[in-house]
Short mmCIF file of C-alpha atoms in Angstrom, two decimals:
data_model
loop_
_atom_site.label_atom_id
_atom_site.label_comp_id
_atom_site.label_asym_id
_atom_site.label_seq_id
_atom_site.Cartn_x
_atom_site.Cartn_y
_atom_site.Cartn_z
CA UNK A 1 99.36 163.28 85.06
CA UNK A 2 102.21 161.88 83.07
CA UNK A 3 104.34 159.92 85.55
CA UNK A 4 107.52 158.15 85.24
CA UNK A 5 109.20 155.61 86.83
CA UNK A 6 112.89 154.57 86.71
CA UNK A 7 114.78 151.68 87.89
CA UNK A 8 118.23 152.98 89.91
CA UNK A 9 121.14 152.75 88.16
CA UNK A 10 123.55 149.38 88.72
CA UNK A 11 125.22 148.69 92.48
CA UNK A 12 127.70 146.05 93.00
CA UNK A 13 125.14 143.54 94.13
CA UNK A 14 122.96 143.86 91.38
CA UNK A 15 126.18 142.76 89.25
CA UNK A 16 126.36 139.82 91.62
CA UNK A 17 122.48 138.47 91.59
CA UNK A 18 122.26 139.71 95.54
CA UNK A 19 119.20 140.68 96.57
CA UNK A 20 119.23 144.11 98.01
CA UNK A 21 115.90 145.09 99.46
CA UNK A 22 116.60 147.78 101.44
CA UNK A 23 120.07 147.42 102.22
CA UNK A 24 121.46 150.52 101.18
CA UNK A 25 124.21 149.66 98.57
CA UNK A 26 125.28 152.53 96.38
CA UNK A 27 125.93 152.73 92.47
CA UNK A 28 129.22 151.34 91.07
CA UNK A 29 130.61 152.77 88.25
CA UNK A 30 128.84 150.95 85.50
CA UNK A 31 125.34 152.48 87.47
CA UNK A 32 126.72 156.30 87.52
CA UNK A 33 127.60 155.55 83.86
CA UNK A 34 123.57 154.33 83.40
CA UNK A 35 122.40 157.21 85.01
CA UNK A 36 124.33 159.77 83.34
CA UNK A 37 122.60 158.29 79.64
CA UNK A 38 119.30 158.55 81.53
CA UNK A 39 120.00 162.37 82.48
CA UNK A 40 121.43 162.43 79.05
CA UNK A 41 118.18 160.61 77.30
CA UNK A 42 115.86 163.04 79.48
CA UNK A 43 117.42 166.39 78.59
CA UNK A 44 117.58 165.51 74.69
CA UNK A 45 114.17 164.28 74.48
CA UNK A 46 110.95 165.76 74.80
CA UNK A 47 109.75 165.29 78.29
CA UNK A 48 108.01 167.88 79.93
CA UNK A 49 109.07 167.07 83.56
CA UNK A 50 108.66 169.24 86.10
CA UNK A 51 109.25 167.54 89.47
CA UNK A 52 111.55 164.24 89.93
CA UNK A 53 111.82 162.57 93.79
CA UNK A 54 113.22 159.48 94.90
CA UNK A 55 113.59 156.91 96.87
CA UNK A 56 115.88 157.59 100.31
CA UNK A 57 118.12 155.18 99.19
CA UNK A 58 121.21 155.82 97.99
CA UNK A 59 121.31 153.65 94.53
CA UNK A 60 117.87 155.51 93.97
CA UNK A 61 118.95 159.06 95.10
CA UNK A 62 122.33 159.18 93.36
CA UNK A 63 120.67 158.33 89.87
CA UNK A 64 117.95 161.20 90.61
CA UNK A 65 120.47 163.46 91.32
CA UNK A 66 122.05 162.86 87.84
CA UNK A 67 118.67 163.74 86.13
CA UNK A 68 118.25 167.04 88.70
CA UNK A 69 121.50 168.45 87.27
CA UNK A 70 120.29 167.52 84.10
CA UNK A 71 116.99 169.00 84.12
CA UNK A 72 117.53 171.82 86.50
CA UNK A 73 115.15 170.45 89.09
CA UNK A 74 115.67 169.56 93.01
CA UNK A 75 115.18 166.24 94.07
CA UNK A 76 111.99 165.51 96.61
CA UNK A 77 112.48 161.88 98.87
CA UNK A 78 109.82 160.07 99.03
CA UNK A 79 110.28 157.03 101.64
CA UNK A 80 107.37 155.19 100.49
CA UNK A 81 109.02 154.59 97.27
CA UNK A 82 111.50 152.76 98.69
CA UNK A 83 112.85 149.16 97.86
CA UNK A 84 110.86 146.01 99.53
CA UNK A 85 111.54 144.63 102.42
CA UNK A 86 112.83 141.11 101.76
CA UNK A 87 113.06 140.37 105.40
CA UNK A 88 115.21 137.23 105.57
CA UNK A 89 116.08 136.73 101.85
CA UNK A 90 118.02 139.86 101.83
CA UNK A 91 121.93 139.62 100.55
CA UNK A 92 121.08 136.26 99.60
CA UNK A 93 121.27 135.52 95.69
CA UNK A 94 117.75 133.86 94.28
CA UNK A 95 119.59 130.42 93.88
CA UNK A 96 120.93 130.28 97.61
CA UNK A 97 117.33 131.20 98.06
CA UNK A 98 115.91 128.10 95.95
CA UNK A 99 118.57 125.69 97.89
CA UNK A 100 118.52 127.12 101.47
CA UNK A 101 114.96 128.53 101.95
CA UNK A 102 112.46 125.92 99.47
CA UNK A 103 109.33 125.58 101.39
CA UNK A 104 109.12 129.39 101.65
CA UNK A 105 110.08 130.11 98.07
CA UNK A 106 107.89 127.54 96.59
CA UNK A 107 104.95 128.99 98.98
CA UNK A 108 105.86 132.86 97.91
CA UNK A 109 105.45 131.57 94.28
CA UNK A 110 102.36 130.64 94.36
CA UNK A 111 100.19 134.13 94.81
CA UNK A 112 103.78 136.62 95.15
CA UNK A 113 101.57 139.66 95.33
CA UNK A 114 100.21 138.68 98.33
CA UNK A 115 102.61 136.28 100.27
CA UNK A 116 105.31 138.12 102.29
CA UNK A 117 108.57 137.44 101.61
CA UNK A 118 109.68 135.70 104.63
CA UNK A 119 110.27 138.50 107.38
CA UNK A 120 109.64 141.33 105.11
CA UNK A 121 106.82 142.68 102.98
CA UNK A 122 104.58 141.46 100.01
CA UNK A 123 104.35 143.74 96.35
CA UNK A 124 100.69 144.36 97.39
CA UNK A 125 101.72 146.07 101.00
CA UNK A 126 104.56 147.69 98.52
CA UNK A 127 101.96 148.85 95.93
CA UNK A 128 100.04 150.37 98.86
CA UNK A 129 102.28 152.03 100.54
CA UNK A 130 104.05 153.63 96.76
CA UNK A 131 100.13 154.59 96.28
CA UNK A 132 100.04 156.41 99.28
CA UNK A 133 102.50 158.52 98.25
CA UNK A 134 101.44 158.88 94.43
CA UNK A 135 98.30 159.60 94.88
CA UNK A 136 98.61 163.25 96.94
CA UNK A 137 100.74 164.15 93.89
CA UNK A 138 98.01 164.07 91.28
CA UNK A 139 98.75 167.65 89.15
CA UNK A 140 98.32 167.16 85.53
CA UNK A 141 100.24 170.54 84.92
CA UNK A 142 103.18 168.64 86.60
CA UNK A 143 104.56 165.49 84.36
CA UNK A 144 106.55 163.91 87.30
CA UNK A 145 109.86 161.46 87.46
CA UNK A 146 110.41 159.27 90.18
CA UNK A 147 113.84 157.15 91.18
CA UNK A 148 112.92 154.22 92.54
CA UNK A 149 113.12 150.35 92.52
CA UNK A 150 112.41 147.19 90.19
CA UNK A 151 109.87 145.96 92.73
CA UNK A 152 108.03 148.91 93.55
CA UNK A 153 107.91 149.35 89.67
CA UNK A 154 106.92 145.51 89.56
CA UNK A 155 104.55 145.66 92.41
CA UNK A 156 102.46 149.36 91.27
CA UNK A 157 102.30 147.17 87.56
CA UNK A 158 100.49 144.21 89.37
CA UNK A 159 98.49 146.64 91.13
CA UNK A 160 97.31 148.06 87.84
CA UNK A 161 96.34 144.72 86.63
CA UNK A 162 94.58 143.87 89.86
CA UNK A 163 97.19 142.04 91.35
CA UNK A 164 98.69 139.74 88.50
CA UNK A 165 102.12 139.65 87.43
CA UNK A 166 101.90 137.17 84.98
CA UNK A 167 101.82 139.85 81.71
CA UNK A 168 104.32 141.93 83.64
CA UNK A 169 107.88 143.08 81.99
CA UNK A 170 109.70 141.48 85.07
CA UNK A 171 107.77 138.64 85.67
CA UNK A 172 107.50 135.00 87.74
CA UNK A 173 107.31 132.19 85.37
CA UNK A 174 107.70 128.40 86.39
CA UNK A 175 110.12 128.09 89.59
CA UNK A 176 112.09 131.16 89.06
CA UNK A 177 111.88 134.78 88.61
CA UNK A 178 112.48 136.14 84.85
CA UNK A 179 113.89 139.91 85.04
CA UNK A 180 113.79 141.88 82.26
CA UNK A 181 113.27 145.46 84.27
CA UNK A 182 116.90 146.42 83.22
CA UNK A 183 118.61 148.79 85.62
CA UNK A 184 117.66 152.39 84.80
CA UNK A 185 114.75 150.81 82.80
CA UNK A 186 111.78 153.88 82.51
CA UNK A 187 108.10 152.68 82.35
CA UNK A 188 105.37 155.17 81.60
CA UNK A 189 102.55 155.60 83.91
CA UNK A 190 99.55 158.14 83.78
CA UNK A 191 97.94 158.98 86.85
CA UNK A 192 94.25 160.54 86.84
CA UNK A 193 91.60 160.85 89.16
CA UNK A 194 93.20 159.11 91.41
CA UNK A 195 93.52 156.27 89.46
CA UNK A 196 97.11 154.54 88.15
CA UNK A 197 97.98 153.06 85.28
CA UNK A 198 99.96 151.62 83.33
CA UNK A 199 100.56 152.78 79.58
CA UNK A 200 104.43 150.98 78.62
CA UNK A 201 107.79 150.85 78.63
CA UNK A 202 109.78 153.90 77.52
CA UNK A 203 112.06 152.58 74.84
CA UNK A 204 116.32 153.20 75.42
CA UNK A 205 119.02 151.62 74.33
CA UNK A 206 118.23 148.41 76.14
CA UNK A 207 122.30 146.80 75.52
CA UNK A 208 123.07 149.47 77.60
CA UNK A 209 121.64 148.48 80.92
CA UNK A 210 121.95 144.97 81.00
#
């Protein structure tokens, strides 16, 4: 099965450098404007989708909604697909992090798939619970879309690569995180026999998300 995942369009604190988690900040203009070129992108080009869900929230749903108009389809929530749980670092920005919180930043960075963020989850408990919802979806008649997050998308690409993010698009390198999973960024996945992986990015008009 074809499956595709998107990034939510911009919010406000995305703009900033705040880290969301799953504080439920909406899109700002600039991420309704993103997610009107994906809707745009999806009903000019050739993608057989079918079914598109989402995320519950609200930065996720809104851009679905965008591509349901576009493509004629309903959107389906999915809660597992929701944002990480940054416990303690969330609506802090990653440099307040470095300053404020060290010890525990320097100790998530050494093995971030399977160190918590302090108070909150790890990507591998994120990959496992997105899994549990992928999985059951398995129809290869049925190329799907789902709305969702820049760590879920981060964490299900370690997954794929049994746990590492090192060669990932968005990845951790020295004492900082590198981010190149754009807002409404799409990365192609195919999902078979229960198995998930990961095949590339879907190439847009990069400029336009940053």
């Amino acid at each position: 099965m074809d499956l595709y995942l998107i990034r939510h369009g911009q919010t406000d604190w995305n703009k900033k450098g705040i880290m969301q988690g799953q504080t439920d900040i909406p899109l700002n203009h600039r991420g309704k404007e993103q997610a009107a070129f994906l809707a745009d992108f999806f009903r000019s080009d050739p993608f057989p989708v079918r079914r598109i869900f989402s995320s519950p929230l609200s930065r996720a749903a809104q851009t679905a909604v965008f591509l349901g108009k576009a493509l004629g389809l309903s959107v389906q929530i999915l809660p597992q697909m929701k944002e990480t749980n940054m416990g303690h670092w969330e609506g802090r920005t990653w440099e307040e992090i470095r300053k404020h919180d060290a010890a525990s930043y320097e100790a998530w960075l050494l093995d971030p798939y399977n160190t918590p963020h302090p108070g909150g989850e790890s990507y591998r408990q994120v990959a496992e619970r997105a899994l549990s919802a992928l999985l059951p979806l398995e129809d290869p008649s049925l190329p799907t879309v789902i709305v969702t997050h820049g760590d879920v998308m981060l964490a299900l690409h370690a997954c794929c690569r049994g746990g590492s993010l090192k060669d990932a698009p968005s990845r951790i390198t020295g004492n900082l995180m590198r981010r190149e999973l754009n807002n409404s960024s799409i990365w192609h996945f195919s999902l078979n026999c229960g198995q998930l992986r990961f095949l590339a990015p879907v190439p847009v008009d990069n400029r336009f998300f940053r």
